[in-house]
Short mmCIF file of C-alpha atoms and ligand atoms in Angstrom, two decimals:
data_model
loop_
_atom_site.label_atom_id
_atom_site.label_comp_id
_atom_site.label_asym_id
_atom_site.label_seq_id
_atom_site.Cartn_x
_atom_site.Cartn_y
_atom_site.Cartn_z
CA MET A 1 -0.03 0.05 0.07
CA ALA A 2 1.18 3.60 -0.80
CA VAL A 3 -0.31 6.92 0.40
CA GLN A 4 1.03 10.11 -0.58
CA THR A 5 -0.03 13.83 -0.05
CA SER A 6 1.66 16.76 -0.95
CA HIS A 7 2.59 17.56 2.52
CA THR A 8 4.53 14.29 2.87
CA PRO A 9 6.84 13.39 0.12
CA LEU A 10 7.42 9.91 1.58
CA MET A 11 5.88 6.48 0.64
CA LEU A 12 4.17 4.41 3.37
CA THR A 13 4.59 0.86 2.62
CA ILE A 14 3.03 -2.08 4.71
CA THR A 15 6.22 -4.56 4.47
CA GLU A 16 6.05 -8.36 5.09
CA GLU A 17 7.37 -7.48 8.68
CA HIS A 18 4.45 -5.45 9.28
CA GLU A 19 2.10 -8.06 8.03
CA MET A 20 3.51 -10.78 10.19
CA LEU A 21 3.14 -8.23 13.24
CA LEU A 22 -0.49 -7.30 12.42
CA ASN A 23 -1.30 -11.13 12.07
CA ALA A 24 0.56 -11.99 15.52
CA VAL A 25 -1.04 -9.08 17.43
CA ARG A 26 -4.52 -9.69 15.72
CA ASP A 27 -4.24 -13.38 16.56
CA PHE A 28 -3.08 -12.59 20.38
CA ALA A 29 -5.73 -9.88 20.84
CA GLN A 30 -8.60 -11.83 19.62
CA LYS A 31 -7.67 -15.28 21.53
CA GLU A 32 -6.39 -13.65 24.89
CA ILE A 33 -7.73 -10.23 25.18
CA VAL A 34 -11.44 -10.41 23.85
CA PRO A 35 -12.29 -13.29 26.37
CA ILE A 36 -11.33 -11.11 29.47
CA ALA A 37 -12.22 -7.59 28.22
CA GLU A 38 -15.92 -7.60 29.62
CA LYS A 39 -14.60 -9.14 33.05
CA PHE A 40 -12.10 -6.19 33.40
CA ASP A 41 -14.30 -3.42 32.35
CA GLU A 42 -16.60 -4.41 35.06
CA SER A 43 -14.10 -5.18 37.82
CA GLY A 44 -11.76 -2.05 37.20
CA ASP A 45 -8.83 -3.99 37.63
CA PHE A 46 -5.43 -3.38 35.83
CA PRO A 47 -4.70 -6.42 33.51
CA MET A 48 -1.15 -7.19 34.22
CA ASP A 49 -1.11 -10.51 32.89
CA THR A 50 -2.03 -9.94 29.24
CA ILE A 51 0.25 -6.67 29.37
CA LYS A 52 2.99 -8.65 30.52
CA LYS A 53 2.24 -10.98 27.29
CA MET A 54 1.88 -7.97 25.28
CA ALA A 55 5.49 -7.03 26.50
CA GLY A 56 6.88 -10.37 25.44
CA MET A 57 5.72 -9.50 22.02
CA GLY A 58 7.47 -6.30 22.15
CA LEU A 59 4.37 -4.31 22.09
CA MET A 60 5.35 -1.86 25.12
CA GLY A 61 8.28 -0.28 23.09
CA ILE A 62 7.39 -0.90 19.54
CA GLU A 63 9.64 2.14 18.16
CA VAL A 64 12.31 2.01 20.70
CA PRO A 65 15.40 0.42 19.36
CA GLU A 66 16.23 -2.99 20.41
CA GLU A 67 19.41 -1.70 22.33
CA TYR A 68 17.09 0.08 24.50
CA GLY A 69 14.69 -2.90 25.20
CA GLY A 70 12.26 -2.24 22.31
CA ALA A 71 11.11 -3.80 19.10
CA GLY A 72 12.97 -1.41 16.82
CA MET A 73 9.96 -1.11 14.33
CA ASP A 74 8.42 2.16 12.98
CA VAL A 75 5.41 4.19 13.60
CA LEU A 76 3.32 2.48 11.24
CA ALA A 77 4.00 -0.78 13.17
CA TYR A 78 2.86 0.94 16.15
CA VAL A 79 -0.31 2.06 14.74
CA LEU A 80 -1.02 -1.31 13.14
CA ALA A 81 -0.39 -3.05 16.42
CA LEU A 82 -2.13 -0.43 18.39
CA THR A 83 -5.59 -0.55 16.42
CA GLU A 84 -5.66 -4.57 16.62
CA ILE A 85 -5.27 -4.33 20.54
CA ALA A 86 -7.93 -1.60 20.58
CA LYS A 87 -10.16 -3.54 18.63
CA ALA A 88 -10.13 -6.29 21.33
CA ASP A 89 -10.18 -3.78 24.34
CA ALA A 90 -9.58 -0.07 24.54
CA SER A 91 -8.06 -0.18 28.05
CA HIS A 92 -5.09 -2.47 26.88
CA SER A 93 -4.46 0.05 24.16
CA THR A 94 -4.53 3.00 26.48
CA ILE A 95 -2.13 1.29 28.66
CA MET A 96 0.12 0.32 25.63
CA SER A 97 -0.05 3.95 24.20
CA VAL A 98 1.21 5.86 27.15
CA ASN A 99 3.88 3.36 27.56
CA ASN A 100 4.95 3.81 24.09
CA SER A 101 4.40 7.19 22.82
CA LEU A 102 4.08 9.24 25.99
CA TYR A 103 6.74 7.66 28.19
CA CYS A 104 9.37 5.80 26.07
CA ASN A 105 9.14 8.39 23.12
CA GLY A 106 9.70 11.37 25.28
CA ILE A 107 12.95 9.99 26.83
CA MET A 108 14.25 8.70 23.40
CA LEU A 109 13.86 12.16 22.05
CA PHE A 110 15.08 13.87 24.92
CA GLY A 111 16.93 11.91 27.23
CA THR A 112 21.12 11.43 27.46
CA GLU A 113 22.32 8.16 26.75
CA GLU A 114 22.49 7.18 30.62
CA GLN A 115 18.74 8.12 30.95
CA LYS A 116 17.77 5.96 27.96
CA GLN A 117 19.80 3.01 29.47
CA LYS A 118 18.22 3.36 32.95
CA TRP A 119 14.55 4.84 32.24
CA VAL A 120 13.65 3.47 28.80
CA LYS A 121 15.13 -0.05 28.75
CA PRO A 122 12.85 -1.65 31.59
CA VAL A 123 9.70 -0.01 30.41
CA ALA A 124 10.42 -0.66 26.69
CA SER A 125 10.84 -4.36 27.40
CA GLY A 126 7.52 -4.33 29.78
CA GLU A 127 9.58 -5.37 33.06
CA LYS A 128 8.34 -1.94 34.32
CA ILE A 129 5.26 0.15 33.67
CA GLY A 130 5.59 4.01 32.45
CA ALA A 131 3.45 6.81 32.78
CA TYR A 132 3.09 10.57 31.83
CA SER A 133 1.98 13.35 34.16
CA LEU A 134 0.87 16.84 32.92
CA THR A 135 -2.37 17.59 33.80
CA GLU A 136 -3.48 19.15 37.42
CA PRO A 137 -6.78 19.47 38.78
CA MET A 138 -6.65 23.34 37.90
CA SER A 139 -4.84 22.69 34.42
CA GLY A 140 -6.23 20.53 31.76
CA SER A 141 -6.47 21.95 28.33
CA ASP A 142 -4.43 25.01 29.48
CA ALA A 143 -1.73 22.87 30.00
CA ALA A 144 0.96 25.71 30.75
CA THR A 145 -0.79 27.13 33.69
CA MET A 146 0.34 24.59 36.42
CA ALA A 147 0.66 25.00 40.29
CA SER A 148 3.13 22.26 41.31
CA ARG A 149 6.62 23.25 41.73
CA ALA A 150 10.00 21.62 41.49
CA VAL A 151 13.02 24.06 43.48
CA LEU A 152 16.40 23.11 43.53
CA ASN A 153 17.90 22.55 46.89
CA ALA A 154 20.59 24.71 48.60
CA ALA A 155 23.36 21.88 47.63
CA GLY A 156 22.28 21.85 43.85
CA THR A 157 21.85 18.10 44.04
CA HIS A 158 18.00 17.70 44.23
CA TYR A 159 14.92 19.32 42.93
CA ILE A 160 12.32 19.38 45.94
CA ILE A 161 8.78 18.61 44.03
CA ASN A 162 5.58 19.50 45.64
CA GLY A 163 1.88 19.58 44.21
CA ARG A 164 -0.86 17.53 42.95
CA LYS A 165 -1.16 15.99 39.41
CA SER A 166 -4.39 14.45 37.99
CA TRP A 167 -5.83 12.07 35.53
CA VAL A 168 -2.36 10.19 35.27
CA THR A 169 -3.00 6.86 33.08
CA SER A 170 -1.44 3.85 34.84
CA GLY A 171 -0.87 6.11 37.93
CA PRO A 172 -1.87 3.52 40.19
CA VAL A 173 0.62 0.83 39.30
CA ALA A 174 3.15 3.00 37.31
CA ASP A 175 6.71 2.28 38.25
CA TYR A 176 8.29 5.44 36.37
CA ILE A 177 6.68 8.71 35.40
CA VAL A 178 7.62 11.48 33.08
CA LEU A 179 6.25 14.28 34.81
CA PHE A 180 6.04 18.25 34.11
CA THR A 181 6.15 20.70 36.69
CA MET A 182 7.12 24.29 37.10
CA THR A 183 10.47 25.20 38.03
CA ASP A 184 10.37 29.25 37.25
CA PRO A 185 6.53 30.43 37.49
CA SER A 186 7.92 33.82 36.26
CA LYS A 187 8.53 32.57 32.73
CA GLY A 188 5.10 30.87 32.22
CA SER A 189 5.26 27.92 29.74
CA LYS A 190 9.23 28.53 29.40
CA GLY A 191 9.24 27.87 33.39
CA ILE A 192 8.22 24.25 33.01
CA SER A 193 10.68 21.35 33.12
CA ALA A 194 10.42 17.55 32.68
CA PHE A 195 11.63 15.18 35.18
CA LEU A 196 12.10 11.47 35.51
CA ILE A 197 10.39 9.96 38.62
CA ASP A 198 10.81 6.95 40.48
CA ALA A 199 7.06 6.33 41.64
CA ASN A 200 8.25 3.89 44.40
CA GLN A 201 10.21 6.56 46.03
CA LYS A 202 9.28 8.48 49.47
CA GLY A 203 7.43 11.86 48.72
CA LEU A 204 5.23 10.21 46.01
CA ILE A 205 1.61 9.53 47.05
CA ARG A 206 -0.96 7.61 44.45
CA GLY A 207 -4.23 9.75 45.14
CA LYS A 208 -7.39 8.50 44.42
CA LYS A 209 -8.27 6.20 41.48
CA GLU A 210 -10.77 7.83 39.35
CA PRO A 211 -14.01 5.78 38.67
CA LYS A 212 -14.37 6.19 34.92
CA LEU A 213 -17.35 5.80 32.45
CA GLY A 214 -15.14 3.88 30.01
CA ILE A 215 -11.62 2.33 29.59
CA ARG A 216 -12.10 1.07 33.18
CA ALA A 217 -9.28 -1.57 33.15
CA SER A 218 -6.78 1.43 32.55
CA ALA A 219 -6.23 2.57 35.75
CA THR A 220 -6.05 6.27 36.27
CA SER A 221 -5.28 8.36 39.44
CA GLU A 222 -4.08 11.50 41.01
CA ILE A 223 -0.29 11.51 41.98
CA ILE A 224 0.45 13.74 44.97
CA PHE A 225 4.06 15.23 45.45
CA GLU A 226 5.14 15.87 48.96
CA ASP A 227 8.60 17.11 49.34
CA TYR A 228 9.92 14.57 46.97
CA GLU A 229 13.55 14.64 46.22
CA CYS A 230 14.61 14.36 42.53
CA PRO A 231 18.19 13.99 41.86
CA VAL A 232 19.46 16.67 39.10
CA GLU A 233 20.46 14.00 36.84
CA ASN A 234 16.67 13.09 36.52
CA LEU A 235 15.98 16.56 34.76
CA LEU A 236 14.92 15.46 31.19
CA GLY A 237 16.55 17.99 28.65
CA LYS A 238 17.02 21.44 29.92
CA GLU A 239 15.47 23.70 32.73
CA GLY A 240 12.44 25.35 31.10
CA ASP A 241 12.35 23.02 28.10
CA GLY A 242 9.47 20.91 29.86
CA PHE A 243 6.42 22.27 27.82
CA LYS A 244 7.76 21.77 24.30
CA ILE A 245 8.77 18.25 25.43
CA ALA A 246 5.39 17.67 26.55
CA MET A 247 3.66 19.11 23.41
CA SER A 248 5.87 17.24 21.10
CA VAL A 249 5.44 13.82 22.95
CA LEU A 250 1.69 14.73 22.64
CA ASP A 251 2.13 14.63 18.73
CA ALA A 252 3.34 11.34 18.90
CA GLY A 253 0.44 10.30 21.74
CA ARG A 254 -2.13 12.05 19.52
CA ILE A 255 -1.45 9.49 16.55
CA GLY A 256 -1.76 6.43 19.09
CA ILE A 257 -5.10 7.64 20.31
CA ALA A 258 -6.38 8.08 16.60
CA ALA A 259 -5.28 4.59 16.15
CA GLN A 260 -7.23 3.59 19.41
CA ALA A 261 -10.19 5.28 18.23
CA LEU A 262 -9.82 3.43 14.72
CA GLY A 263 -9.76 0.28 16.53
CA ILE A 264 -12.81 0.73 18.84
CA ALA A 265 -14.82 1.85 15.42
CA GLU A 266 -13.59 -1.27 13.49
CA ALA A 267 -14.83 -3.54 16.25
CA ALA A 268 -18.25 -1.93 16.56
CA TYR A 269 -18.68 -1.73 12.83
CA GLU A 270 -18.09 -5.38 12.26
CA LYS A 271 -20.46 -6.29 14.75
CA ALA A 272 -22.85 -3.89 12.99
CA VAL A 273 -22.24 -5.55 9.54
CA ALA A 274 -22.49 -8.74 11.05
CA TYR A 275 -26.09 -8.03 12.92
CA ALA A 276 -27.33 -6.26 9.89
CA ARG A 277 -26.93 -9.38 7.71
CA GLU A 278 -28.40 -11.73 10.21
CA ARG A 279 -31.38 -9.97 12.14
CA GLN A 280 -34.46 -10.41 10.45
CA ALA A 281 -37.39 -7.64 10.74
CA PHE A 282 -40.57 -6.98 8.55
CA GLY A 283 -39.70 -10.39 6.67
CA GLN A 284 -36.28 -9.52 5.69
CA ALA A 285 -32.67 -9.09 6.89
CA ILE A 286 -32.52 -5.40 8.35
CA GLY A 287 -29.32 -4.96 6.07
CA GLN A 288 -31.89 -4.82 3.27
CA PHE A 289 -33.36 -1.38 4.74
CA GLN A 290 -32.08 1.67 3.10
CA MET A 291 -31.91 3.48 6.50
CA ILE A 292 -29.49 0.67 7.75
CA GLN A 293 -27.53 0.80 4.43
CA GLN A 294 -26.96 4.40 4.78
CA LYS A 295 -25.57 3.79 8.36
CA ILE A 296 -23.37 1.08 6.90
CA ALA A 297 -22.10 3.50 4.39
CA ASP A 298 -21.24 6.54 6.60
CA MET A 299 -19.63 4.18 9.25
CA LYS A 300 -17.55 2.61 6.48
CA THR A 301 -16.52 6.08 4.73
CA ARG A 302 -15.38 7.62 7.91
CA ILE A 303 -13.65 4.86 9.35
CA GLU A 304 -11.45 4.52 5.83
CA ALA A 305 -10.98 8.36 5.75
CA ALA A 306 -9.86 8.09 9.66
CA ARG A 307 -7.28 5.37 8.61
CA HIS A 308 -6.01 7.49 5.93
CA LEU A 309 -5.39 10.49 8.26
CA ILE A 310 -3.69 8.11 10.17
CA TYR A 311 -1.65 6.99 7.86
CA ASN A 312 -0.65 10.64 6.89
CA ALA A 313 0.19 11.38 10.29
CA CYS A 314 2.41 8.51 10.05
CA LEU A 315 4.13 9.80 7.04
CA ALA A 316 4.51 13.16 8.67
CA LYS A 317 6.19 11.44 11.49
CA MET A 318 8.34 9.77 9.24
CA ARG A 319 9.34 13.09 7.69
CA TYR A 320 10.00 14.42 11.02
CA LYS A 321 12.61 11.86 11.72
CA ALA A 322 14.37 12.59 8.73
CA THR A 323 13.97 16.43 8.79
CA GLY A 324 12.85 17.63 12.18
CA ALA A 325 9.68 19.21 10.66
CA ARG A 326 6.84 18.96 13.22
CA TYR A 327 3.73 16.79 12.65
CA THR A 328 1.47 18.59 15.05
CA LEU A 329 -1.07 19.48 12.17
CA GLU A 330 -1.27 15.88 10.99
CA ALA A 331 -1.38 14.13 14.35
CA SER A 332 -4.20 16.72 15.66
CA MET A 333 -6.36 16.27 12.33
CA ALA A 334 -5.85 12.28 12.86
CA LYS A 335 -6.76 12.25 16.33
CA LEU A 336 -9.79 14.89 15.87
CA PHE A 337 -11.35 12.80 13.06
CA ALA A 338 -10.69 9.33 14.37
CA SER A 339 -12.05 9.97 17.66
CA GLU A 340 -14.97 11.55 16.50
CA THR A 341 -15.29 8.83 13.91
CA ALA A 342 -15.42 6.18 16.85
CA MET A 343 -18.06 8.11 18.61
CA PHE A 344 -20.05 8.15 15.50
CA VAL A 345 -19.68 4.67 14.57
CA THR A 346 -20.30 3.15 18.02
CA ASP A 347 -23.36 5.01 18.52
CA GLU A 348 -24.41 3.85 15.01
CA ALA A 349 -23.52 0.32 15.70
CA LEU A 350 -25.26 0.44 19.00
CA GLN A 351 -28.57 1.72 17.23
CA ILE A 352 -28.51 -0.85 14.47
CA HIS A 353 -28.55 -3.56 17.49
CA GLY A 354 -31.53 -1.63 19.06
CA GLY A 355 -31.93 -3.10 22.58
CA MET A 356 -29.51 -5.56 22.08
CA GLY A 357 -26.72 -2.90 21.67
CA TYR A 358 -27.85 -1.37 25.07
CA SER A 359 -27.37 -4.49 26.79
CA LYS A 360 -24.36 -5.73 28.63
CA GLU A 361 -24.66 -9.06 26.80
CA MET A 362 -23.11 -7.46 23.86
CA PRO A 363 -19.83 -5.47 23.95
CA LEU A 364 -21.34 -2.38 21.88
CA GLU A 365 -22.17 -0.39 25.02
CA ARG A 366 -18.36 -0.98 26.22
CA TYR A 367 -17.33 0.15 22.76
CA TYR A 368 -19.74 3.48 23.01
CA ARG A 369 -18.53 4.24 26.58
CA ASP A 370 -14.74 3.49 25.80
CA ALA A 371 -14.86 5.67 22.72
CA ARG A 372 -16.07 8.71 24.49
CA ILE A 373 -12.57 9.51 26.07
CA THR A 374 -10.85 9.51 22.70
CA ARG A 375 -12.68 12.98 22.07
CA ILE A 376 -11.17 14.25 25.52
CA TYR A 377 -7.63 12.91 26.71
CA GLU A 378 -4.62 13.81 24.97
CA GLY A 379 -6.26 17.00 23.95
CA THR A 380 -9.91 17.33 23.60
CA SER A 381 -11.57 17.71 20.14
CA GLU A 382 -11.88 21.59 20.73
CA ILE A 383 -8.17 21.75 21.36
CA GLN A 384 -7.35 19.69 18.11
CA ARG A 385 -9.82 22.27 16.25
CA MET A 386 -7.69 24.81 18.03
CA VAL A 387 -4.29 23.50 16.97
CA ILE A 388 -5.40 22.82 13.50
CA ALA A 389 -6.92 26.34 12.96
CA ARG A 390 -3.92 28.33 14.46
CA ASN A 391 -1.63 26.33 12.38
CA GLU A 392 -3.54 27.20 9.33
CA LEU A 393 -4.15 30.92 10.13
CA GLY A 394 -0.48 31.41 11.47
CA MET A 395 -2.14 32.57 14.81
CA ARG A 396 -1.54 31.86 18.31
N1 CAA B 401 5.64 20.80 19.51
C1 CAA B 401 6.81 21.62 20.05
N2 CAA B 401 6.62 22.78 20.56
C2 CAA B 401 5.36 23.24 20.62
C3 CAA B 401 4.35 22.41 20.45
C4 CAA B 401 4.28 21.10 19.81
N3 CAA B 401 3.48 20.09 19.38
N4 CAA B 401 3.18 23.19 20.66
C5 CAA B 401 3.45 24.31 21.04
N5 CAA B 401 4.76 24.25 21.20
C6 CAA B 401 5.66 25.39 21.76
C7 CAA B 401 5.34 26.67 21.14
O1 CAA B 401 6.01 26.77 19.77
C8 CAA B 401 5.66 28.07 21.91
O2 CAA B 401 7.01 28.09 22.21
P1 CAA B 401 7.82 29.39 21.42
O3 CAA B 401 7.17 30.35 22.48
O4 CAA B 401 9.23 29.11 21.63
O5 CAA B 401 7.47 29.38 19.92
C9 CAA B 401 5.21 27.21 23.25
O6 CAA B 401 5.29 25.88 23.18
C10 CAA B 401 3.84 27.55 23.85
O7 CAA B 401 3.10 27.22 22.58
P2 CAA B 401 1.77 27.90 22.83
O8 CAA B 401 1.66 29.41 22.96
O9 CAA B 401 0.78 27.45 21.70
O10 CAA B 401 0.93 27.40 23.93
P3 CAA B 401 -0.46 27.59 24.70
O11 CAA B 401 -0.29 27.75 26.30
O12 CAA B 401 -1.13 28.48 23.86
O13 CAA B 401 -1.14 25.97 24.52
C11 CAA B 401 -2.23 24.33 23.56
C12 CAA B 401 -1.37 25.46 23.63
C13 CAA B 401 -2.24 23.45 22.08
C14 CAA B 401 -3.78 24.65 23.86
C15 CAA B 401 -1.73 23.30 24.49
O14 CAA B 401 -1.64 23.77 25.99
C16 CAA B 401 -2.44 21.82 24.56
O15 CAA B 401 -2.14 21.03 23.86
N6 CAA B 401 -3.34 21.76 25.49
C17 CAA B 401 -3.80 20.33 25.64
C18 CAA B 401 -3.09 19.52 26.66
C19 CAA B 401 -3.40 18.25 26.45
O16 CAA B 401 -3.37 17.37 25.51
N7 CAA B 401 -3.46 17.34 27.71
C20 CAA B 401 -3.44 15.97 27.64
C21 CAA B 401 -2.64 15.50 28.60
S1 CAA B 401 -2.08 13.72 28.93
C22 CAA B 401 -3.44 12.96 28.99
O17 CAA B 401 -4.70 13.08 28.26
C23 CAA B 401 -3.74 11.93 30.00
C24 CAA B 401 -2.99 10.61 29.85
O18 CAA B 401 -2.36 9.88 30.75
C25 CAA B 401 -3.27 9.98 28.50
#
C-alpha cells in the first residue's frame, strides 16, 4: 500500500514484517484479550497478565531500538498493532499507548544516553510500567498553567517537588513517570521542566483512583508530591524545556489515540455488519433497509477516511525523523477525525443493534463508553480544532 500527499513526500509501505506483526497481534488480541475484556471492564482491575504478554511480543516499546529494550520498528508498526489491540479492548490499548508514545518516546527524543539506559530499557521491555503526568486539577487544556513546583535545593543536588497531578493514566501501577512541573513560574510555559520520577520513592503518594465511564481497566489516578527529592540528573532536557517536550510528545501520543479510536470503531462496525446481515425484521434482513444501508455506508466511509488521516500522520512523523519538521497538524487532524468517527460509529452500531446494543450482554455499550474518552484525553476535540486552525491561520 502507498499513500502520498503533497505535504508528506514519502511513501508508506506495509512490508512483510508489518503484515507478520499485524497477524500475530490480531491473533493474540482475539484469543487472549477479547475473552477477558468484559470481566476487566466490570472489575476495573489492571490487566497485568495480558500486558506482560504484550510486552513479551515487543508491544510496550515498538519504536524503541532493540538496544534500549524495544522492538525497533516504525510508527506504522505501532499504529497497526495498537489498532488491533484497541479492537479487542480499549483499556489495553490505552496502557500500551501511554507506555509507548508518552513515556518511552519522550525519553528517546530528549534523554541522555544514561537516561535512556536507565529509564527506557525496563519500560520498553515491559518489565516496568511507564506513565506521563502533565494535567493538574486546575490545569487540563490550558496545560501551561500549573501549580506544582520543583525547587532546586541549596546544595544543588536535588529538586524538591510539591503539588498534585491528576488523570495520570496507569498512575496506580506505574513504576516510572515523566513528570512536568514548574521550575520558574515567572516564565510561564518556558518555566516548565520535565523530570524522570521513580514512583516507588518516598514523597510520592498515589491518590484516588478515578471511577471512569469507559476504559475502566486502564487505571487512572491522582499523584501527589510531598517534598519528593528528585536528583538533578533526572531532569529531562534542560530547565524550561518541559512544555515543548510535553507538546511534542503529545504529537506522537495523538497518533496513538487516533489508532485506538480507529480500532474501537472497527470493532463496532464489524459487529454492526454481521448483525445487519442476520437480524430479521418485517420479513427480511435489516441490512436490506435503506436506512440501515445508509448507516453502514457512512460508518465505513468515515472509518477509511480516519485510517488515511492516521497514515498521513505516520508519514509526517517519518518526515520529522528525517527533517525535524513538526507533525503537530497531521497528528491533530488524525486524532480529531478518528475520535469523532469512533463516537459516530459506536453510536450507529449500537442503534443498529437496538435493545441488544444497549445490553451488557453484547460489547456494543462498552465500545460506546470506551470511545468517549478519545474525544477528551491527549487534547479534547476542541483543542485539536484550535491547534489545526492556529496552524492554518498562523496565529497563536
Ligand atoms: N511541539 C513543539 N513545541 C510546541 C508544540 C508542539 N506540538 N506546541 C506548542 N509548542 C511550543 C510553541 O512553539 C511555543 O514555543 P515558543 O514560544 O518558543 O514559540 C510554546 O510551546 C507555547 O506554545 P503556545 O503558545 O501555542 O501554548 P499555549 O499555552 O497556547 O497552549 C495548547 C497550546 C495547544 C492549547 C496546549 O496547551 C495543549 O495542547 N493543550 C492540551 C493539553 C493536553 O493534550 N493534555 C492532555 C494530557 S495527557 C492525558 O490526556 C492523560 C494521559 O495520561 C493519557
